[in-house]
XYZ file of C-alpha atoms in Angstrom:
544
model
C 0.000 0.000 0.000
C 2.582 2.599 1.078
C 4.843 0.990 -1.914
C 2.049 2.178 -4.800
C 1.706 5.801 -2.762
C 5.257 6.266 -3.107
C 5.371 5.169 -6.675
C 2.654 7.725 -7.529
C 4.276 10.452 -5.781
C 7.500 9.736 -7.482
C 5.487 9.634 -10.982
C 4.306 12.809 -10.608
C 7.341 14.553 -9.451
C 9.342 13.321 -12.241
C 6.748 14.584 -14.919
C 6.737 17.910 -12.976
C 10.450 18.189 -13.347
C 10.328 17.136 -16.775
C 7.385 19.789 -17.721
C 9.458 22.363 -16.398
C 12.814 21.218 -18.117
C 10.954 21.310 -21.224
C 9.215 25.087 -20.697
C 12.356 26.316 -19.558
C 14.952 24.667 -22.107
C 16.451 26.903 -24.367
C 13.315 26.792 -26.703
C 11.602 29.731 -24.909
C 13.094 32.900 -22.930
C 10.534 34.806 -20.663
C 10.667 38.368 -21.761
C 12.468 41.135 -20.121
C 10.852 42.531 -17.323
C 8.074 40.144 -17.376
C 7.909 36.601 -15.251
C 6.642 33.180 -16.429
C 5.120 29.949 -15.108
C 5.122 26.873 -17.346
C 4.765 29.569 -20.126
C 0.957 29.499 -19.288
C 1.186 32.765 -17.070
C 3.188 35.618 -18.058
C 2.764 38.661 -15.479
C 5.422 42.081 -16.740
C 6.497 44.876 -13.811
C 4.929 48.359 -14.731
C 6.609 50.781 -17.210
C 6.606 48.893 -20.441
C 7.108 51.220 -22.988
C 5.784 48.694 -26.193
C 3.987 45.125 -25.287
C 6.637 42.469 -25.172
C 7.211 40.535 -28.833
C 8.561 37.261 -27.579
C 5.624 35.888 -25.364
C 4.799 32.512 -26.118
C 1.602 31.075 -27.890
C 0.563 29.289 -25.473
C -0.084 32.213 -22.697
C -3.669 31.649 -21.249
C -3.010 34.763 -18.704
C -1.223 37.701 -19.728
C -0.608 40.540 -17.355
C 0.430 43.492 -18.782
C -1.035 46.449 -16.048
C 0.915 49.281 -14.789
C -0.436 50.572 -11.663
C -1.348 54.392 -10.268
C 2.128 55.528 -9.492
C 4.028 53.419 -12.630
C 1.940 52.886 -15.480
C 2.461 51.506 -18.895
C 2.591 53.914 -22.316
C 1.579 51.509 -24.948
C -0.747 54.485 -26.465
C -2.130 52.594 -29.301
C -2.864 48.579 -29.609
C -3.115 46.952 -32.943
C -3.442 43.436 -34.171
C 0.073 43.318 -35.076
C 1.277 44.075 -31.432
C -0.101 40.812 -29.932
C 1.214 37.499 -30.824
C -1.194 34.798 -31.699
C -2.173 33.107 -28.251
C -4.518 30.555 -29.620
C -5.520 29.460 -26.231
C -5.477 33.263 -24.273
C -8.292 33.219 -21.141
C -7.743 36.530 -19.467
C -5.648 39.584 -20.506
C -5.070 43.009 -18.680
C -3.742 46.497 -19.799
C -4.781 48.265 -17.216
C -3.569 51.988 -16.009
C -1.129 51.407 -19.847
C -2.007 54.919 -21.408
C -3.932 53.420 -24.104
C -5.747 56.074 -26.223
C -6.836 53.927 -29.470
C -7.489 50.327 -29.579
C -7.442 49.091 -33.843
C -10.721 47.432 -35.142
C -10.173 43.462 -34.557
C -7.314 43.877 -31.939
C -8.278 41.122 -30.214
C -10.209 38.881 -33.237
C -7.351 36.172 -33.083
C -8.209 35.475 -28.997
C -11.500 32.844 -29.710
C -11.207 31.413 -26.035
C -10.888 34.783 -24.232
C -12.918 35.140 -21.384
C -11.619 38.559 -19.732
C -10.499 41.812 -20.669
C -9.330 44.551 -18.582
C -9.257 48.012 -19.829
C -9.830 49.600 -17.426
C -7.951 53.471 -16.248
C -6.480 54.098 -20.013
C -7.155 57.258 -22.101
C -9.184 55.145 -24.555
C -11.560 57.802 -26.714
C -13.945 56.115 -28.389
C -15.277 52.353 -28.839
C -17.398 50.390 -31.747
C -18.896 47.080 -32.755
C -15.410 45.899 -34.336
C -14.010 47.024 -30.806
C -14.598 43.352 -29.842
C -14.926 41.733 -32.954
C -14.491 37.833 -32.480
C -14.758 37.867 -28.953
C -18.049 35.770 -28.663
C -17.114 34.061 -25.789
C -15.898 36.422 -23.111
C -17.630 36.643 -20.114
C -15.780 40.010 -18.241
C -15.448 43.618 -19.552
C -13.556 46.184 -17.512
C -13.726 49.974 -19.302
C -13.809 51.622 -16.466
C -11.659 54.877 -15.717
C -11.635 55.754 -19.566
C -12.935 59.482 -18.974
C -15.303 60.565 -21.711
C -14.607 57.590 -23.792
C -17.231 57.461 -26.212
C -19.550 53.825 -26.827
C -20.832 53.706 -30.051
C -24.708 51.983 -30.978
C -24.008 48.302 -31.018
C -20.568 48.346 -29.483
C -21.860 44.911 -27.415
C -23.674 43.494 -29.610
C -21.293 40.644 -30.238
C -20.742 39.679 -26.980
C -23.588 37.768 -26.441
C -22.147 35.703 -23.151
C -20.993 39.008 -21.584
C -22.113 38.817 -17.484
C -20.127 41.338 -16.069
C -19.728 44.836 -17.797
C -17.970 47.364 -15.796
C -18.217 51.158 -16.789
C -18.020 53.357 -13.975
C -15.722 56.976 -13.739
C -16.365 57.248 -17.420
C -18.208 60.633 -17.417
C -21.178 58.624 -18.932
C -24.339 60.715 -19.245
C -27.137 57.901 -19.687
C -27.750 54.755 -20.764
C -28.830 54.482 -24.144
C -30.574 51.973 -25.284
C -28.699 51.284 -28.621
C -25.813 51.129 -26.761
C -26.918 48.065 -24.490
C -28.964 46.215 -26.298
C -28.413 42.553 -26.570
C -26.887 42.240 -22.679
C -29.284 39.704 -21.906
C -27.631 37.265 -19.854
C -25.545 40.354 -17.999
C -25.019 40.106 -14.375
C -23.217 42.104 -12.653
C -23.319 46.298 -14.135
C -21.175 48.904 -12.317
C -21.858 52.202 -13.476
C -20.267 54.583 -10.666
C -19.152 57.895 -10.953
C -20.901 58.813 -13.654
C -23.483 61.831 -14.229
C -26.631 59.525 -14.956
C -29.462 61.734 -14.013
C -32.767 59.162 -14.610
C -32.860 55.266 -14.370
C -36.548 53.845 -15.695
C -37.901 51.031 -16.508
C -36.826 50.980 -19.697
C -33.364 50.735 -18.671
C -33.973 47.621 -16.325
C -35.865 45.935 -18.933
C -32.331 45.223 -20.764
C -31.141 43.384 -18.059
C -33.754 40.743 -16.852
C -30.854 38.298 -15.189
C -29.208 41.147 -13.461
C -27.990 40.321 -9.973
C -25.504 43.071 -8.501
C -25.916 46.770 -9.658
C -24.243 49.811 -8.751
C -25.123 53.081 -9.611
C -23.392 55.288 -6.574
C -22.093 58.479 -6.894
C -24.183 59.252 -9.964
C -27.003 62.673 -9.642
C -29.740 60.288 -8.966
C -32.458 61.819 -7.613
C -35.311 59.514 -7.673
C -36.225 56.378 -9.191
C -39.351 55.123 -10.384
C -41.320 52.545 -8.221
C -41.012 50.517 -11.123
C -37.757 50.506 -10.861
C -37.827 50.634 -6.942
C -39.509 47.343 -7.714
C -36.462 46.261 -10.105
C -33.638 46.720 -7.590
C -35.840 44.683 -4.645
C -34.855 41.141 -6.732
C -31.338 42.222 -7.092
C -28.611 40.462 -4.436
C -26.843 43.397 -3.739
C -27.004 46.885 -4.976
C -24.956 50.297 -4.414
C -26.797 53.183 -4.117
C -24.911 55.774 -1.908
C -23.661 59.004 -3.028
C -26.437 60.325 -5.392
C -28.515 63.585 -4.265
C -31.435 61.724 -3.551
C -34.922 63.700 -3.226
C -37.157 62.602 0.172
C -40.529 62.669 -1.141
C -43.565 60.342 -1.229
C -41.454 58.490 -3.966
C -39.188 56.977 -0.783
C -42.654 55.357 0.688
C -41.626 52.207 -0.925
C -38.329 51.896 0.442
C -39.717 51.927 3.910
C -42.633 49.664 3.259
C -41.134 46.976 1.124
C -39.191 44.339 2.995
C -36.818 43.334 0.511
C -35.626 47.344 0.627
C -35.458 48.251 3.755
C -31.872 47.599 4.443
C -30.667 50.054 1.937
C -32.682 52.812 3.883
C -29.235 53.237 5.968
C -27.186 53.874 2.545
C -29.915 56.982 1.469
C -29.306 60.136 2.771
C -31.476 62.799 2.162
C -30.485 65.828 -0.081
C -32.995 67.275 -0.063
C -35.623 68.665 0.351
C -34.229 71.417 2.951
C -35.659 70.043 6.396
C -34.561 66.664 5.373
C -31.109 67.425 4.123
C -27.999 64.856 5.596
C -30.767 63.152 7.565
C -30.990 58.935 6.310
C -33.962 57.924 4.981
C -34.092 55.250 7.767
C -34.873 58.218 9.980
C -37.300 60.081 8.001
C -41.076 59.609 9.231
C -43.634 58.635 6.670
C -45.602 61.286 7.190
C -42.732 64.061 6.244
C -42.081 62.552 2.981
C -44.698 64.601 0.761
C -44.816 65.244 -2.834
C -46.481 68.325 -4.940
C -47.377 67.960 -8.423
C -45.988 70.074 -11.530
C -45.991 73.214 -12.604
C -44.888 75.592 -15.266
C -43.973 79.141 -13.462
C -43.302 81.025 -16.149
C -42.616 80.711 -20.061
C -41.377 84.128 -21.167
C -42.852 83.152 -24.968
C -46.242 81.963 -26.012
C -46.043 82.911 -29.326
C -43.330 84.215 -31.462
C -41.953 85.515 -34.872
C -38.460 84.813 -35.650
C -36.173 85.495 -39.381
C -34.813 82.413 -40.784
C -31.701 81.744 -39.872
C -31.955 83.307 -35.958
C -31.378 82.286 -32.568
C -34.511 81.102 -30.958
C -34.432 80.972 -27.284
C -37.790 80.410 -25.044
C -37.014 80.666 -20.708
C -39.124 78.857 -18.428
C -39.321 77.822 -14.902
C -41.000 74.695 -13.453
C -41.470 73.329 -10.249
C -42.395 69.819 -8.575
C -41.564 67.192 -6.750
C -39.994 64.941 -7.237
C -38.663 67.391 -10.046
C -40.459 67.284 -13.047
C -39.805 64.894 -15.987
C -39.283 67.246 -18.785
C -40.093 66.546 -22.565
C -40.034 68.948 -25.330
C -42.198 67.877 -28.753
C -40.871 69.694 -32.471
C -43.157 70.299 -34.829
C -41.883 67.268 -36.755
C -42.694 65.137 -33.689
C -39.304 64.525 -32.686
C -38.703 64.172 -28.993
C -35.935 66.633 -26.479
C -34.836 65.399 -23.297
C -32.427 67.474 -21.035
C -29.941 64.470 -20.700
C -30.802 63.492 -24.750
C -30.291 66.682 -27.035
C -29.367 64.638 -30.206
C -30.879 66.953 -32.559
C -28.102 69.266 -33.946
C -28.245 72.806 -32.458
C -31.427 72.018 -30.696
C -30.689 72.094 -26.805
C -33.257 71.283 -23.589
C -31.705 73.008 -20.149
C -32.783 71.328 -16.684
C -35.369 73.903 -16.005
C -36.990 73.172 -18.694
C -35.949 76.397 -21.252
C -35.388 75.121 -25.013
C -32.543 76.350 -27.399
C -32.632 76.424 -30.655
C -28.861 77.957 -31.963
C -30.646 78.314 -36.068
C -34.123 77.946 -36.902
C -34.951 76.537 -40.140
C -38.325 77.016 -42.348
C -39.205 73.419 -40.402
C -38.763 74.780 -37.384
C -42.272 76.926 -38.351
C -45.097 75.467 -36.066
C -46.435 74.060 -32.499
C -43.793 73.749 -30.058
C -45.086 71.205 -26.928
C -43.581 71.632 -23.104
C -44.606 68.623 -20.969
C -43.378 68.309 -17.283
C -44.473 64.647 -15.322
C -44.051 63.307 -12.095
C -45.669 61.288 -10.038
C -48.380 64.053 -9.246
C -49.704 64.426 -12.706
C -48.602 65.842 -15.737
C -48.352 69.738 -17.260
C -48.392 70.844 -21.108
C -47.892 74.210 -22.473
C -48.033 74.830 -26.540
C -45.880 77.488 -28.056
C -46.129 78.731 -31.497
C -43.129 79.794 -33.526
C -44.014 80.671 -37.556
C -39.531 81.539 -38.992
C -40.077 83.941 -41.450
C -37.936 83.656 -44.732
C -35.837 86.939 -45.272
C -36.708 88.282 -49.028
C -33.766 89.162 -51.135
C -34.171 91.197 -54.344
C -31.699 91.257 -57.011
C -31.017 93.780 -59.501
C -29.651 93.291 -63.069
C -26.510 94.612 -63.440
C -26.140 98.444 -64.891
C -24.640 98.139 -68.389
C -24.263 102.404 -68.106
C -23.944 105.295 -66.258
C -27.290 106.388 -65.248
C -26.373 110.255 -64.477
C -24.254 110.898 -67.644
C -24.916 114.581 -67.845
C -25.178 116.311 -71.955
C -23.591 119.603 -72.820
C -24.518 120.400 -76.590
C -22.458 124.079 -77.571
C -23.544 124.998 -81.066
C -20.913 127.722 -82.905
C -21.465 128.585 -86.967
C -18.627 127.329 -89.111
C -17.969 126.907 -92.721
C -16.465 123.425 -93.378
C -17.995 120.348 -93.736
C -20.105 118.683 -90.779
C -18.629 115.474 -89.367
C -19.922 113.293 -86.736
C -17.518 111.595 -84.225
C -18.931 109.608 -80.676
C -17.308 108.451 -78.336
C -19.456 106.778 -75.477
C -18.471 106.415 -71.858
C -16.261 103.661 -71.006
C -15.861 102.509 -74.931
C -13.210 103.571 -77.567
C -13.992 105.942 -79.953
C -15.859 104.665 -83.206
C -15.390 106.674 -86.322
C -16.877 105.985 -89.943
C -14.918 104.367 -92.285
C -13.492 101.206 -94.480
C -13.593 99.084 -91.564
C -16.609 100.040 -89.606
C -19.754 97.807 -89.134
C -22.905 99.254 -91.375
C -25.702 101.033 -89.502
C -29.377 100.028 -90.394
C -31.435 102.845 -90.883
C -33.118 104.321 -87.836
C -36.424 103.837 -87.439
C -38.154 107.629 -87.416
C -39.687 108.570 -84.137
C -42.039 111.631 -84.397
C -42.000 114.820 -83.018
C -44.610 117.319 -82.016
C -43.931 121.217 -83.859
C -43.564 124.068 -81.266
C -44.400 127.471 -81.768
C -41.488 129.002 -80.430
C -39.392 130.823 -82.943
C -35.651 132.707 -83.911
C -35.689 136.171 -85.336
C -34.614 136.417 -88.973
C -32.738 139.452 -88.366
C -30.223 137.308 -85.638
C -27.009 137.678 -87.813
C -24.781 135.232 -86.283
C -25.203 133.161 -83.313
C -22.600 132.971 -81.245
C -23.509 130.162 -78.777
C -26.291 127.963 -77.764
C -25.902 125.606 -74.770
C -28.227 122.973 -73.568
C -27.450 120.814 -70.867
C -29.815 117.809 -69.739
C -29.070 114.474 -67.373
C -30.915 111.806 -69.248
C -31.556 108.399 -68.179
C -29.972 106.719 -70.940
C -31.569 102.713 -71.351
C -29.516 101.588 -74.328
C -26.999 103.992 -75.392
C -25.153 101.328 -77.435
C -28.182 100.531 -79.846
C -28.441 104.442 -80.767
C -27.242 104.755 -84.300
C -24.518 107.551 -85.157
C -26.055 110.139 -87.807
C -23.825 110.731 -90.551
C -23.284 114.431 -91.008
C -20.807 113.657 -93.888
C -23.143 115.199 -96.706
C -22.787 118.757 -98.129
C -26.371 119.124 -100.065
C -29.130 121.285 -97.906
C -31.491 118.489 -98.130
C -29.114 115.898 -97.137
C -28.110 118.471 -94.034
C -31.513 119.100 -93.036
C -32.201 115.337 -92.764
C -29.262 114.739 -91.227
C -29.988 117.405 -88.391
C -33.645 116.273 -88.116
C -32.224 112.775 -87.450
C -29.578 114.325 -84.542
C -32.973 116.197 -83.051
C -34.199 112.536 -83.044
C -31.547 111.193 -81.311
C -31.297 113.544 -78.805
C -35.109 113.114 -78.041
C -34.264 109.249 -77.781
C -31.659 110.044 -75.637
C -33.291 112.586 -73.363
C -35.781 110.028 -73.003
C -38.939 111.898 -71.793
C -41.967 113.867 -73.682
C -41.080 117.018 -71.816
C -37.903 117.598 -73.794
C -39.932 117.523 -77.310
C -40.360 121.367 -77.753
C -36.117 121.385 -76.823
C -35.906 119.249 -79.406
C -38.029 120.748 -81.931
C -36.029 124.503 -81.171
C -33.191 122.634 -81.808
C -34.005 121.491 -85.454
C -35.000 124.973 -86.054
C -31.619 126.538 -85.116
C -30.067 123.527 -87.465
C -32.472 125.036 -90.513
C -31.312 127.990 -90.003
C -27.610 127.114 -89.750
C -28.013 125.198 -93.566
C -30.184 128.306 -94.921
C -27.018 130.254 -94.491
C -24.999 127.680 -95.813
C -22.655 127.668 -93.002
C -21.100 124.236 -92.374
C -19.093 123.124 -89.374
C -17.167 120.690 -87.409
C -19.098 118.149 -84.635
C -17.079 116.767 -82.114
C -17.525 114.719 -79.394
C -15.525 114.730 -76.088
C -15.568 112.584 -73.238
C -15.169 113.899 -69.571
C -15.436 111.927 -66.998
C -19.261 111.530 -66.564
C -20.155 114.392 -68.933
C -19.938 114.050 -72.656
C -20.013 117.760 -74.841
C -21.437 118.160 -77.990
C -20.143 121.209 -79.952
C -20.745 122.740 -83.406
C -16.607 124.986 -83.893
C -15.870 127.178 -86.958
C -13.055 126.617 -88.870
């Protein structure tokens, strides 16, 4: 009997020391700073500066954790920096100064049942966070500060039981973010801001068995949810601001809650502050119903494109839920402003940073507690700002006309020159004119005395509005003949009425055409010339 112990203990000693001849030949080195056992369990001191290259493949624990006062600066993990541990259980970079973890970092680790994250710099999360990693069981994230989860980041971890998230500046818990954690256990989400906890919420955990949600800003719960945490086998609940009203009833009625009465302390409201709820009578925790104060805006016109803000105050208690309705239905909450510039504030005042056309309608405030329920409508009609546009000006509106008429001898030739154009004289090269259509003019009965023996000078000046000086055709004043003068200086007393542009510069006109018939009775020919000023063109008839 004592012979076949003996033989079994010596059996199993010699396959002991010949496992650990065999980890420890010369076929495997543990890696600096790091310690091994049977090449199963490597554990490295803090203040790795990379992740260790030559750890064996078959590791089923690697420890690779700084600590608070030594950590780890590893920054960024990427497929490429782990080796391919087939058979890797539980892995750990905590407090390593991780800020980005690649998509599929850990898709090579099938059997992995843990992995801690937790206290790293690790900004944002996704579904291909944890790609591959359908079995593992334990999440740590906790101590990333305003990491950001993404919709579906869990979604393939569908034997997930213990998710820890606390100290991660996490606002609420969405519900596209935790769907699918239906056989999840244990939740720690301490230290976070979460303001509300409903139903809703427990609802995605039905197997949920420990739960901590201290040091949030809690201020009630729901009995619903009162009801909810009564099944669970140990909760955390201390360090929220927690409002003593009628809500608390439960707690001191319900047996399966009483012993968390001691962990409750009383924030509020002011004769109750610091005081447990243990030692709160029944009869002092009252609650009053909702009620909107004051809205400073019933109705309102704003220009497209504005800031829209409308202030209120509300009261209640327990503190009113507050919900804020668009006119496209779509639904504000003060912890779950999703909606662009839209913003909901605690008291209940809505922001809008730039209103659209759809912003035009019925705006819905609704407060709710436990008390009953408030609604206020508020109409907003965004006005579109008109624009008009003008056509551009293809001339100078004010160009001002000096016409000077002097008696000369020689022959009459026309030169224009237009504002802003070269000069464009008749000859060989020039474009042909089409005849101008005749516009008529009214006679006048004004007169010149025959007996006027020369006339030394004549000056008209007018501002026209001129519409389209470049279609006005150029009257040729190269003819000698009487006739062919007369026509040509009835066709310039056209032009300038076209130019003037108005009926009450016909009898001008006309006395014009005179004072050019009387010029060709005499037979005295001259020079016109056009000059260019500035903004004032002169016309002039010059002896030569």
């Amino acid at each position: 009997m004592h012979k076949d112990i003996l033989r079994a203990l010596l059996n199993v000693t010699i396959y002991l020391i010949m496992m650990n001849i065999c980890f420890t030949s010369g076929s495997y080195v543990c890696p600096t700073m790091c310690r091994c056992q049977f090449n199963v369990i490597v554990s490295c001191d803090a203040g790795l500066q990379t992740i260790p290259k030559d750890i064996s493949e078959l590791t089923k624990s690697l420890h690779l954790a700084g600590n608070v006062t030594l950590q780890n600066s590893f920054k960024r993990v990427r497929p490429a920096d782990l080796p391919n541990m087939s058979e890797l259980r539980h892995i750990s970079f905590s407090f390593s100064e991780i800020e980005a973890l690649d998509d599929y970092t850990f898709s090579n680790f099938k059997e992995l049942r843990q992995l801690r994250l937790n206290h790293n710099n690790i900004q944002q999360i996704g579904p291909k966070t944890f790609a591959g990693l359908s079995k593992l069981e334990v999440l740590d994230l906790s101590g990333n500060l305003g990491i950001k989860i993404s919709d579906g980041t869990f979604r393939d971890l569908p034997l997930l039981q213990e998710l820890y998230i606390g100290e991660i500046n996490l606002q609420e818990l969405d519900v596209n973010v935790f769907h699918g954690l239906t056989r999840l256990k244990v939740l720690d989400i301490h230290g976070n801001s979460i303001k509300h906890l409903g139903e809703l919420h427990m609802n995605l955990f039905p197997n949920l068995n420990v739960l901590d949600i201290s040091s949030n800003s809690l201020i009630a719960l729901d009995e619903q949810v009162w009801e909810f945490i009564s099944k669970l086998q140990t909760l955390y609940i201390g360090g929220n601001s927690w409002e003593c009203n009628c809500n608390m009833k439960i707690l001191k009625s319900h047996p399966s809650l009483r012993n968390i009465t001691d962990a409750i302390i009383c924030d509020g409201p002011s004769p109750l502050q610091y005081i447990p709820l243990s030692r709160v009578a029944g009869s002092d925790l009252k609650c009053q119903p909702p009620k909107i104060i004051d809205c400073d805006k019933i109705q309102t016109h704003i220009k497209l494109g504005d800031t829209l803000t409308m202030s209120c105050n509300i009261t209640g208690d327990p503190f009113p839920f507050i919900e804020w309705k668009t006119p496209r239905k779509s639904l504000l909450y003060p912890y779950n402003t999703t909606l662009g510039s839209l913003s909901v504030y605690e008291n209940g005042s809505l922001h809008v940073m730039s209103t659209s056309l759809l912003d035009s309608g019925m705006w819905t405030l609704k407060i709710s507690n436990s008390e009953g329920m408030v609604k206020r409508n508020f109409s907003v009609d965004v006005q579109a700002t008109e624009t008009t546009t003008n056509p551009p000006s293809t001339t100078d509106t004010t160009t001002r006309l000096h016409v000077t008429l002097t008696p000369s001898p020689t022959k009459l030739q026309a030169t224009t020159v237009q504002k802003d154009k070269k000069p464009q004289t008749a000859g060989k090269h020039s474009t042909p004119r089409k005849p101008t259509s005749a516009v008529p003019i009214s006679s006048t009965s004004q007169t010149f005395s025959a007996k006027t023996k020369s006339l030394k000078q004549i000056s008209i000046k007018m501002t026209p509005v001129i519409s389209q000086p470049s279609q006005q055709p150029i009257p040729d004043f190269g003819q000698t003949d009487q006739g062919s003068t007369e026509a040509a200086w009835g066709s310039t007393g056209i032009i300038v009425a076209s130019v003037a542009g108005g009926c009450s510069l016909i009898p001008i006109t006309s006395l014009l055409i005179l004072l050019f018939k009387y010029i060709s009775a005499k037979k005295k020919v001259g020079t016109a010339v056009t000059e260019d000023t500035g903004s004032t063109s002169h016309w002039r008839l010059e002896s030569v």
